[in-house]
Structure formats: C-alpha cells, structure tokens
XYZ file of C-alpha atoms in Angstrom:
585
model
C -21.194 -45.326 -36.745
C -22.750 -46.591 -39.954
C -22.992 -49.948 -41.724
C -24.210 -50.803 -45.229
C -27.885 -50.867 -44.226
C -28.376 -48.932 -41.011
C -26.927 -46.026 -39.016
C -26.118 -46.644 -35.354
C -25.861 -43.739 -32.882
C -23.702 -43.958 -29.780
C -25.835 -42.725 -26.880
C -23.526 -40.315 -25.009
C -26.179 -38.643 -22.847
C -29.548 -40.395 -22.464
C -31.320 -37.230 -21.296
C -30.160 -35.186 -24.269
C -30.405 -38.040 -26.773
C -34.093 -38.774 -26.142
C -35.320 -35.527 -27.812
C -32.901 -36.149 -30.694
C -34.266 -39.652 -31.268
C -37.818 -38.308 -31.041
C -36.975 -35.660 -33.661
C -35.555 -38.279 -36.036
C -38.726 -40.327 -35.717
C -41.448 -37.673 -35.726
C -39.724 -34.447 -36.923
C -41.106 -32.827 -33.767
C -38.974 -31.134 -31.128
C -39.731 -31.563 -27.430
C -37.611 -29.272 -25.219
C -39.146 -30.156 -21.877
C -36.569 -30.964 -19.209
C -33.472 -30.342 -21.321
C -31.214 -27.346 -21.925
C -31.291 -25.921 -25.444
C -27.528 -25.343 -25.497
C -26.787 -28.908 -24.345
C -29.177 -30.303 -26.934
C -27.602 -28.175 -29.661
C -24.118 -29.428 -28.787
C -25.351 -33.021 -29.018
C -27.034 -32.343 -32.360
C -23.843 -30.757 -33.684
C -21.881 -33.798 -32.523
C -24.176 -36.136 -34.463
C -24.287 -33.794 -37.468
C -28.082 -33.395 -37.554
C -28.206 -30.083 -39.412
C -32.027 -29.550 -39.473
C -32.183 -29.964 -35.702
C -29.224 -27.629 -35.183
C -30.962 -24.928 -37.226
C -34.147 -25.233 -35.198
C -32.259 -25.032 -31.922
C -30.319 -21.971 -33.098
C -33.652 -20.331 -33.905
C -34.933 -21.180 -30.411
C -31.833 -19.630 -28.862
C -32.265 -16.478 -30.956
C -35.875 -16.162 -29.794
C -34.758 -16.336 -26.159
C -31.958 -13.817 -26.689
C -32.779 -10.132 -26.985
C -30.447 -7.412 -28.227
C -32.169 -5.100 -25.743
C -31.253 -7.306 -22.780
C -33.356 -8.314 -19.809
C -35.240 -6.189 -17.296
C -31.895 -5.506 -15.591
C -30.293 -3.989 -18.689
C -29.971 -0.233 -18.166
C -27.900 1.262 -20.961
C -25.254 0.944 -23.640
C -22.315 3.203 -24.469
C -20.927 2.550 -27.972
C -17.205 2.079 -28.620
C -15.407 5.427 -28.863
C -13.212 6.534 -31.703
C -9.533 5.782 -31.152
C -7.480 8.973 -30.791
C -4.856 9.646 -33.407
C -1.356 8.632 -32.475
C 1.001 11.589 -32.400
C 4.205 11.246 -34.435
C 7.201 10.666 -32.216
C 9.975 13.213 -32.143
C 13.535 12.350 -33.039
C 14.604 12.433 -29.419
C 11.845 10.061 -28.430
C 12.664 7.752 -31.314
C 16.270 7.553 -30.185
C 15.133 6.452 -26.732
C 16.376 9.527 -24.870
C 12.955 10.267 -23.330
C 12.297 8.418 -20.108
C 8.577 9.233 -20.065
C 7.541 7.620 -23.376
C 7.935 3.870 -23.563
C 6.323 2.700 -26.793
C 6.139 -1.009 -27.417
C 6.233 -2.760 -30.785
C 2.893 -3.378 -32.446
C 1.704 -6.799 -33.472
C -0.746 -7.710 -36.199
C -3.843 -5.515 -36.662
C -2.665 -2.899 -34.191
C -2.378 -5.211 -31.189
C 0.267 -4.040 -28.745
C 2.783 -6.342 -27.117
C 3.574 -5.368 -23.556
C 6.859 -6.164 -21.921
C 9.483 -4.725 -19.588
C 10.480 -1.176 -20.616
C 14.051 -0.490 -21.683
C 16.386 1.073 -19.183
C 15.814 4.851 -19.280
C 19.527 5.602 -19.491
C 20.102 3.379 -22.529
C 18.865 3.829 -26.107
C 16.497 1.298 -27.565
C 18.282 -1.702 -28.981
C 17.252 -4.828 -30.884
C 17.523 -6.754 -27.661
C 14.928 -4.534 -26.045
C 12.420 -5.337 -28.796
C 13.043 -9.042 -28.304
C 12.256 -8.717 -24.622
C 9.076 -6.782 -25.342
C 7.758 -9.556 -27.555
C 7.657 -11.851 -24.556
C 4.820 -9.864 -22.971
C 1.080 -10.483 -23.430
C -0.766 -9.015 -26.396
C -3.207 -6.203 -25.526
C -6.112 -5.385 -27.833
C -6.242 -1.562 -28.090
C -10.003 -1.646 -28.720
C -11.219 -3.430 -25.594
C -11.993 -1.798 -22.245
C -9.322 -2.667 -19.665
C -10.571 -0.932 -16.490
C -13.657 1.000 -15.363
C -13.624 3.285 -12.315
C -16.260 5.622 -10.927
C -16.863 8.457 -8.485
C -20.226 10.129 -7.802
C -21.976 10.491 -11.198
C -18.822 10.064 -13.272
C -17.113 6.994 -14.679
C -13.811 6.624 -16.512
C -12.987 3.794 -18.899
C -9.374 2.904 -19.610
C -8.346 1.425 -22.920
C -4.828 0.343 -23.805
C -3.626 3.829 -24.792
C -6.310 6.354 -23.760
C -9.101 7.030 -21.276
C -12.705 8.208 -21.749
C -14.810 10.006 -19.113
C -18.616 9.873 -18.966
C -21.103 11.800 -16.837
C -24.769 11.064 -16.115
C -27.526 13.657 -15.908
C -31.181 12.993 -15.207
C -32.314 14.772 -18.368
C -29.745 13.570 -20.897
C -28.424 10.310 -19.428
C -24.807 9.270 -19.928
C -22.697 11.624 -22.028
C -19.028 11.480 -23.037
C -17.177 14.408 -21.485
C -13.449 13.865 -21.979
C -11.130 11.817 -24.148
C -7.424 11.771 -23.436
C -4.704 11.991 -26.070
C -3.005 8.825 -27.261
C -0.478 7.456 -24.755
C 2.588 5.537 -25.837
C 2.450 3.243 -22.830
C -0.236 0.694 -21.928
C -2.463 1.741 -19.016
C -2.475 -0.540 -15.960
C -4.213 1.564 -13.256
C -6.689 4.458 -13.266
C -8.248 6.728 -10.627
C -11.017 9.332 -10.741
C -11.934 12.231 -8.454
C -15.215 13.864 -9.494
C -15.268 16.349 -6.617
C -12.051 18.302 -6.131
C -12.490 20.810 -3.314
C -10.340 23.930 -3.468
C -9.004 23.422 -6.980
C -7.959 26.262 -9.307
C -11.439 26.294 -10.919
C -13.371 26.010 -7.655
C -15.300 22.836 -6.928
C -15.993 22.126 -10.608
C -12.654 20.469 -11.245
C -12.400 16.736 -11.877
C -9.165 14.788 -11.915
C -8.244 11.603 -13.752
C -4.996 9.684 -13.313
C -3.551 6.766 -15.265
C -0.495 4.690 -14.417
C 1.750 2.306 -16.290
C 4.717 0.648 -14.627
C 6.232 3.471 -12.533
C 4.830 6.442 -14.483
C 1.641 8.355 -13.615
C -0.084 10.958 -15.788
C -2.666 13.320 -14.296
C -5.352 15.388 -16.044
C -7.653 18.139 -14.808
C -11.139 18.185 -16.377
C -13.811 20.881 -16.290
C -17.564 20.343 -16.566
C -17.523 21.643 -20.107
C -15.284 18.782 -21.192
C -12.001 20.627 -21.602
C -9.039 18.896 -20.026
C -5.479 19.856 -19.234
C -2.516 17.663 -18.466
C -1.229 18.519 -15.001
C 1.945 16.514 -15.281
C 3.689 13.168 -15.460
C 5.129 11.794 -12.223
C 7.344 8.848 -11.435
C 7.164 6.597 -8.411
C 10.425 4.920 -9.373
C 8.925 1.439 -8.923
C 5.839 -0.317 -10.362
C 2.535 1.177 -9.178
C 0.257 -1.392 -7.515
C -2.573 0.864 -6.287
C -3.745 4.264 -7.501
C -6.538 6.235 -5.816
C -7.625 9.617 -4.479
C -8.052 10.647 -0.838
C -9.738 14.027 -0.945
C -7.520 16.273 -3.064
C -4.536 13.936 -2.807
C -3.582 11.436 -5.482
C -1.940 8.429 -3.827
C 0.165 5.723 -5.470
C 1.574 2.742 -3.569
C 3.969 -0.036 -4.491
C 4.626 -3.396 -2.869
C 8.305 -2.491 -2.791
C 7.613 0.017 -0.012
C 7.091 3.370 -1.703
C 4.188 5.808 -1.334
C 3.706 8.713 -3.724
C 1.368 11.624 -2.895
C 0.330 14.564 -5.080
C -1.587 17.436 -3.464
C -4.066 19.430 -5.573
C -3.638 22.604 -3.509
C 0.140 22.702 -3.147
C 0.793 21.093 -6.585
C 3.519 19.035 -4.922
C 4.589 15.432 -5.646
C 6.141 13.583 -2.711
C 7.632 10.059 -2.650
C 8.202 8.344 0.685
C 10.024 5.101 1.494
C 8.276 2.801 3.970
C 8.298 -0.896 4.805
C 7.288 -3.193 1.884
C 3.512 -2.861 1.533
C 1.243 -5.915 1.282
C -2.181 -4.216 1.638
C -3.813 -0.817 2.052
C -7.173 0.797 2.778
C -8.629 4.255 3.306
C -10.962 5.644 5.957
C -11.964 9.272 5.684
C -8.721 11.210 5.389
C -6.571 8.344 6.705
C -4.421 6.037 4.602
C -3.666 2.717 6.304
C -0.837 0.486 5.137
C -0.421 -3.192 5.972
C 3.209 -4.245 5.707
C 5.190 -7.463 5.520
C 6.712 -6.918 8.973
C 3.316 -7.391 10.652
C 2.692 -3.693 11.320
C -0.190 -1.428 10.325
C 0.815 2.181 9.635
C -1.355 5.219 8.984
C -0.949 8.649 7.377
C -3.379 11.518 7.943
C -3.798 12.856 4.406
C -6.062 15.735 5.387
C -3.201 17.669 6.923
C -0.633 16.363 4.414
C 1.792 16.194 7.332
C 5.451 16.755 6.630
C 8.193 16.571 9.197
C 9.915 19.920 9.396
C 13.406 18.494 9.735
C 13.508 16.312 6.593
C 10.228 17.099 4.746
C 9.142 13.442 4.924
C 5.604 12.166 5.341
C 4.592 11.522 8.915
C 4.028 7.754 9.010
C 2.814 6.389 12.348
C 2.648 2.760 13.463
C -0.881 1.942 14.604
C -0.717 -1.761 15.499
C 1.582 -4.781 15.286
C 0.352 -8.316 14.696
C 1.087 -10.588 17.679
C 2.328 -13.359 15.346
C 4.513 -11.031 13.238
C 2.710 -12.196 10.079
C 2.454 -9.992 7.004
C -0.765 -7.958 6.806
C -2.169 -9.140 3.465
C -5.659 -7.572 3.671
C -7.099 -4.508 5.427
C -10.599 -3.133 6.037
C -11.429 -0.085 8.144
C -14.948 0.613 9.429
C -15.805 4.015 10.842
C -18.731 3.701 13.231
C -21.403 6.398 13.533
C -19.759 7.395 16.821
C -16.567 8.307 14.985
C -17.956 11.605 13.730
C -18.941 12.553 17.261
C -16.048 11.393 19.389
C -13.482 11.048 16.607
C -11.667 8.224 18.366
C -13.681 5.033 17.744
C -12.394 2.954 14.838
C -12.672 -0.726 13.907
C -10.130 -2.518 11.721
C -10.314 -6.044 10.333
C -7.204 -7.511 8.749
C -5.963 -10.799 7.345
C -2.472 -12.250 7.484
C -0.205 -14.401 5.357
C -0.856 -17.359 7.671
C -4.632 -17.177 7.123
C -5.605 -15.524 10.406
C -8.428 -12.977 10.530
C -8.285 -10.432 13.342
C -10.437 -7.506 14.439
C -8.915 -4.638 16.413
C -10.867 -1.785 17.980
C -9.868 1.694 19.102
C -12.003 2.537 22.143
C -12.496 6.088 23.426
C -10.994 5.062 26.741
C -7.894 3.493 25.116
C -6.807 6.373 22.886
C -3.408 6.640 24.489
C -2.582 2.922 24.245
C -3.738 2.313 20.659
C -6.148 -0.287 19.249
C -6.869 -3.451 21.211
C -7.218 -6.962 19.787
C -10.929 -7.788 19.760
C -11.364 -11.123 17.933
C -9.284 -13.716 16.083
C -10.441 -16.354 13.594
C -8.111 -19.033 12.224
C -10.373 -20.643 9.629
C -8.205 -20.118 6.525
C -5.179 -22.219 5.637
C -4.047 -19.913 2.838
C -3.116 -16.213 2.921
C -6.072 -13.868 3.229
C -6.380 -11.812 0.041
C -9.506 -9.744 0.810
C -11.400 -8.686 3.889
C -14.428 -6.485 4.498
C -15.884 -5.306 7.799
C -19.338 -3.779 7.384
C -22.218 -2.890 9.627
C -23.675 -6.407 9.750
C -21.026 -8.785 8.417
C -17.341 -9.684 8.408
C -16.218 -11.210 5.101
C -12.798 -12.713 4.373
C -11.391 -14.271 1.195
C -8.273 -16.433 1.017
C -6.018 -17.512 -1.842
C -7.561 -21.011 -2.046
C -9.694 -20.381 -5.163
C -11.300 -17.357 -3.490
C -12.610 -19.300 -0.512
C -14.966 -17.011 1.434
C -15.869 -17.155 5.119
C -18.470 -14.820 6.608
C -19.633 -13.945 10.107
C -22.514 -11.912 11.475
C -21.451 -8.875 13.491
C -23.353 -7.899 16.616
C -23.524 -4.179 17.339
C -24.813 -2.127 20.229
C -25.573 1.511 19.438
C -23.581 1.192 16.232
C -20.431 -0.217 17.846
C -19.218 -3.809 17.698
C -20.201 -5.898 20.705
C -19.091 -9.143 22.290
C -22.593 -10.167 23.341
C -23.331 -12.561 21.723
C -20.340 -11.783 19.500
C -19.607 -12.634 15.878
C -21.084 -15.957 14.767
C -20.197 -17.989 11.640
C -22.629 -17.430 8.780
C -21.445 -19.019 5.520
C -18.586 -20.696 3.670
C -18.381 -20.742 -0.129
C -16.058 -20.080 -3.070
C -16.080 -17.429 -5.797
C -14.273 -19.484 -8.422
C -12.655 -17.208 -10.982
C -10.010 -18.425 -13.404
C -7.416 -15.913 -14.591
C -5.562 -15.700 -17.858
C -2.229 -17.495 -17.961
C -0.455 -14.408 -19.323
C -2.555 -11.453 -18.265
C -1.727 -7.784 -18.556
C -1.210 -5.729 -15.407
C -4.653 -4.166 -15.817
C -6.506 -7.495 -15.578
C -6.499 -7.744 -11.783
C -7.720 -4.189 -11.221
C -10.334 -4.453 -13.968
C -11.687 -7.828 -12.831
C -11.720 -7.437 -9.052
C -14.407 -9.707 -7.547
C -15.289 -7.265 -4.746
C -17.110 -7.140 -2.410
C -18.852 -4.031 -3.775
C -21.342 -1.739 -2.065
C -21.748 0.562 0.898
C -20.815 -0.887 4.268
C -24.248 -0.172 5.718
C -26.005 -2.026 2.876
C -25.941 -5.466 1.262
C -22.669 -6.059 -0.570
C -22.099 -8.293 -3.570
C -19.386 -10.322 -5.271
C -19.076 -10.322 -9.060
C -18.061 -13.738 -10.371
C -16.417 -14.148 -13.753
C -15.784 -17.869 -13.965
C -13.528 -17.952 -17.033
C -11.460 -15.144 -18.610
C -13.179 -15.208 -22.012
C -16.921 -15.096 -21.370
C -19.970 -12.921 -21.956
C -21.604 -13.817 -18.652
C -21.253 -12.632 -15.038
C -22.859 -13.835 -11.819
C -23.820 -11.473 -8.991
C -23.734 -13.074 -5.522
C -24.354 -11.825 -2.019
C -21.099 -11.369 -0.128
C -22.687 -12.521 3.131
C -24.134 -15.880 2.042
C -22.915 -16.470 -1.510
C -26.491 -16.628 -2.789
C -26.805 -15.847 -6.494
C -28.728 -12.613 -7.010
C -28.779 -12.526 -10.796
C -26.928 -13.384 -13.969
C -26.056 -10.844 -16.641
C -25.121 -11.621 -20.216
C -23.805 -9.240 -22.857
C -26.633 -7.970 -25.024
C -24.463 -8.189 -28.139
C -22.694 -11.436 -27.247
C -19.271 -9.791 -26.945
C -16.703 -10.801 -24.347
C -16.749 -9.022 -20.989
C -13.225 -7.722 -20.420
C -13.754 -5.839 -17.116
C -16.470 -4.784 -14.674
C -17.217 -2.432 -11.796
C -20.113 -1.719 -9.390
C -21.019 1.854 -8.434
C -23.918 3.807 -6.976
C -25.022 6.829 -9.016
C -27.427 9.591 -8.108
C -29.365 9.855 -11.336
C -32.108 12.073 -9.891
C -31.950 15.224 -7.786
C -35.575 14.961 -6.678
C -36.218 14.856 -2.968
C -36.665 11.340 -1.642
C -34.894 9.651 -4.546
C -32.154 7.263 -3.519
C -28.960 6.394 -5.394
C -29.194 3.333 -7.597
C -26.565 0.646 -7.825
C -25.271 -0.271 -11.275
C -22.982 -2.928 -12.687
C -20.791 -1.579 -15.491
C -19.234 -4.096 -17.880
C -16.470 -3.215 -20.321
C -16.627 -5.233 -23.520
C -14.031 -6.612 -25.872
C -15.323 -4.416 -28.707
C -14.874 -1.222 -26.658
C -18.490 -0.686 -25.611
C -19.773 -0.322 -22.047
C -22.989 -1.955 -20.847
C -24.881 -1.071 -17.676
C -27.084 -3.236 -15.452
C -29.487 -2.195 -12.699
C -28.434 -4.054 -9.551
C -30.922 -2.175 -7.360
C -33.778 -3.867 -9.209
C -31.974 -7.212 -9.017
C -31.535 -6.876 -5.248
C -35.172 -5.854 -4.778
C -36.387 -8.822 -6.819
C -34.160 -11.194 -4.865
C -35.436 -9.853 -1.542
C -39.046 -10.210 -2.709
C -38.320 -13.788 -3.701
C -37.011 -14.535 -0.220
C -40.144 -13.032 1.318
C -42.364 -15.196 -0.886
C -40.460 -18.310 0.161
C -40.916 -17.446 3.824
C -44.616 -16.781 3.292
C -45.038 -20.112 1.513
C -43.178 -21.895 4.298
C -45.171 -20.254 7.090
C -48.575 -19.339 5.584
C -50.127 -18.384 8.923
C -47.327 -16.067 9.964
C -46.909 -13.777 6.983
C -47.225 -10.445 8.679
C -47.344 -11.717 12.234
C -50.017 -11.106 14.807
C -50.497 -7.828 16.562
C -51.624 -8.233 20.160
C -53.233 -5.358 21.939
C -52.309 -4.849 25.570
C -54.594 -6.379 28.138
C -57.421 -3.908 28.658
C -59.445 -4.413 31.869
C -63.181 -4.859 31.267
C -66.041 -3.701 33.433
C -66.525 -7.196 34.857
C -62.840 -7.542 35.887
C -62.141 -9.623 32.778
C -59.781 -8.855 29.924
C -60.071 -8.823 26.200
C -57.377 -9.970 23.757
C -57.610 -8.992 20.128
C -55.505 -10.573 17.381
C -55.394 -9.522 13.765
C -54.020 -11.975 11.198
C -53.416 -10.983 7.579
C -53.648 -13.686 4.947
C -51.160 -14.217 2.130
C -53.099 -14.240 -1.115
C -56.098 -12.000 -0.674
C -54.609 -9.738 2.008
C -57.857 -9.970 4.023
C -57.879 -9.078 7.667
C -59.435 -11.770 9.801
C -60.265 -10.591 13.269
C -60.810 -12.973 16.122
C -61.844 -11.761 19.501
C -61.570 -13.996 22.485
C -62.878 -12.974 25.820
C -62.550 -14.479 29.215
C -63.537 -13.321 32.612
C -62.159 -14.178 35.951
C -63.893 -16.845 37.918
C-alpha cells in the first residue's frame, strides 16, 4: 500500500521477498536459494516491471528450443485433410455410418450423443450435441505404436509414421477426413499372412460403436477395408496377431480376422477388464469370473458359429474383476501350461493365481491374496520382479517384490511389500472419450525390464514426470520444447538400428496441442538414474564400491595358507593389493 510519502510492501513470502528488497535497494539480482518462477510471480504481484523483465530473460536463458539431453526428435503438425462434401442422403440423416457433429467457433467440434440411426437429424439432436465437450481438431488425441511404427489420432483423421536408421521418422500414411470424432485407435505393423504378404500394416479407429479399418503398404498407399459396428460403445481396441478385437463394458466382443475377412460379434457377461497373453484374450467380468478366448485358432462352435469362450477362474468372493495382468513365464514356451495371472477386484483385493503343469485339468490355483486397497483396483501389473497395483483412490500404488525360482513364482520367501505412493493425476471435468486412452499413466515397459509410470498432474500442462513403477522414484522430467500443452503421451520401444548387438531404445512420445509430436529418450534417462543410484551407494560405502574378491585358500609349502584381497577405490580406480599370510602353529 502507499501513503503520501512512502510506499509500504506487504511481505507475503519472506524467502521470495528478500531478493526483491535487495533489488530495490541495490539494483542487483541475487537468485541463490530461490526459484526464478516463484520470484517472478512475486515481482508481478508487486508490479516491479524491471525485475520482471530480468527474470523473464533468466527463464529464457534456461529454456532451450532444442530441449534437454533427453529430447530426441520433433514431428511438425500435419496438414489437415480436406473434408469431403456430404451427399444428399448423408445430409438427410439416412446414413448410419456418418455421424457429423455441429462445428463451434474456429473449427472446433462439439461432441455429443449421436442421433438415432433410424431417425433423421432434427433440431433437437443438434441441441443434444451441443452439450458435449469441445474437441480441438488440431491437437493430438491419442498415440499408439507397434514395432517401428506409430500412429497419431487427431479428431477426424490419423497419421502413421515409420522410423528407419538412415532417414529417421517419416510420415507414411494419412487417412481421409472422418465425420466422427476418434476415441480409440489400434496399430498392427506386422500382419502375417495378409493379401500382400508380411508387408501389410493395419490401422483401426473407433468412435462410439463404429470401427473403421485400413490396410497400409510400405510404400504409403492405404485402402479402407471396411466399417464395422459393435452395436455398443467401444471401450478397448487392439490387435492380437491378425485379429482386430473390440470390447465393450456392456458385454460384447467383436473380432475381425485378417485371413478370413470376417467380422464376428459375441455376447458375453459385462466386461470390467481385459488383457492379452500371446494368442489368448482374457476377460474379467462383473460376475467374478475370468474368461479366455484362444484367438490363434479363431475358434467357432460348429452348431451356432459363436466364439468359444471358456471360464478360467472364479473369484472366491464373487467380486467384479476390475483389473487383469497375465505373465507368461519362460517355461510357458516349453511346457505350454504354466501361466501366472494377477487380478484386482471391486472390493480392493489383489490376487495371484497360477496354472501349474501338474494342475492342468483342475485349472489355476489361488496363490496369494493382498487386501491393502480400500477402493476398487483400476490397474495391475505382474512382471518378472514386481507386482504393482493401482486403486481408484487418486491412483494409490502398492508394490511388492516377486521371488522366482527358475523363472517361476515361488513362495520362499514369497512376495514382500516394497513401496506405497500415489500418481496424482487430475482429469478434465468434461473430457472427450479419447482422453483416458491418450493419457493412460501406465505402467509402461517390458515385463522383464524396469517399468515406468507417466504422471501428468493437471490436464493443461507442458510438463510430465517419469517415475519408476516399483518404487515411485522420479526418473526425469520432460517439458515441451516449444511450450505447448501436452495433450497425450505414450511409451514404446523402437528398434532404430539393425546392427548386431544394438538393443531397442525406449522412447516417450508426447502429442501436443498444436498437432506436433515430440520424442524423448527414456533409455538415457533410465541409465542416468541408475548411475546416480550407484554413485550414492559408493558415497555411502566408500570401502565397498566393487567389493572384495577373495581367492580360495591355497595350501602353502609350510602347511600355511595365503589369503589375497583386492580392493578397488572409488575415485582413482586404483587396485590396492594386500596380502596377509599366516602359518599354522
């Protein structure tokens, strides 16, 4: 506040106000021990324009348009495909496949419930559509990947990219304009036995109950295979081998086979979770049962041409199976009958069931039960070394270490608690159906490697946090190189090099609000984090960096023995040898 003679500042934050007061006195800026962004907000509050300009310059010096050492690449926003003029029949609402919604200002699309397919569009239908959330047609909604291909879904079209060691990422395919807003996508970059050999790729996109499928060749040409209807909203869309699978929580499963060119819809119990393992599709249902379908054989009952759905296990408490994770042990490829399944229930229970070779006839047996969650389990992951579960209480995570003997889970000493933490992630109040699939927190990664969560704290942000799924430790932080909002993300491993000995690298792909895609090298981030842990251990135990190597007792000529220890120091990596000898009395 100000009087006639003097200005009086109200000290809101002593730590941040001290540099401001020092600047007013000396015109010098001391940034030690204070955040630049916090100091800038305080300076803006007090209206000290010269200080605000200096702090903005400091922030610009720290920010690089080329990103940090983790930044790997940038794909510019694609050109929007031209919208095809609608035919008279489509305009009258007689087509059940096209469901255009009214456009808002600047091309933004309002999404709402589609009109009934048997009725023409009416003014009332437009009023209902206006109740839905507004979708920006320029931003990336979902990113999916398979092998060295990724597909990015925008509101009304999809773009496919492929990476090659020599040329990097290249755009391969762009779909025509779609009149509906995409909510789910799936990609199969290796179709075996297709009409063009093994060079076919397939991309599918779903909106509400409709699914459109394209076939893409390496040259970039694409053909529309067809438009299929599940009859109910599609919740999950993915490929199992050559089969495109769509599931709905209402209890329907749709399967399209690339060889037979056949679309099949099957009614089952209402589905609350699903997972895949090899050629098997496992369904967790609200009646407490786990069902499976062998997709490799595409089994159809001869009498009614229905899918062969088999009950695998029933929960002892009859709770809904809200999360599923299947782990195929190395022994599975040999014996073919060892399988481990972890699942979570609506009551918060976490159970592990195991199919032993000696119990093939009687089905899986209950192995372990954990009742540590008080909310329904939303995610679960069983890997080689850890069991990770997430519940609906603000993404509360519990983890356990898994003991294995010859690759198979063991009871000695059994699974032990490891960590408890939360992956706080706020969602939009009125989000489009694509938001959940495009902003899935994970865990991501191979089951025999370290897996990570991706944390997006608030919906509108340009920053993501990468955390270990086992302990919750923060691995790194990524921030958009151009300052744009991150609208979706995905983690994939890509084989960028065909040279012998080269390993796939793990990347974080972020879709931006302006339509671009940015890539981040998580392999480097994981390596740096592991090196940091090693340095901490070495600093904590300086005399036990590489351990001591003790030679076996070697008898001497005088019936004594000689023990030789080699210690390696931390800083200079010098070998210090000490030899101690003793002889028997």
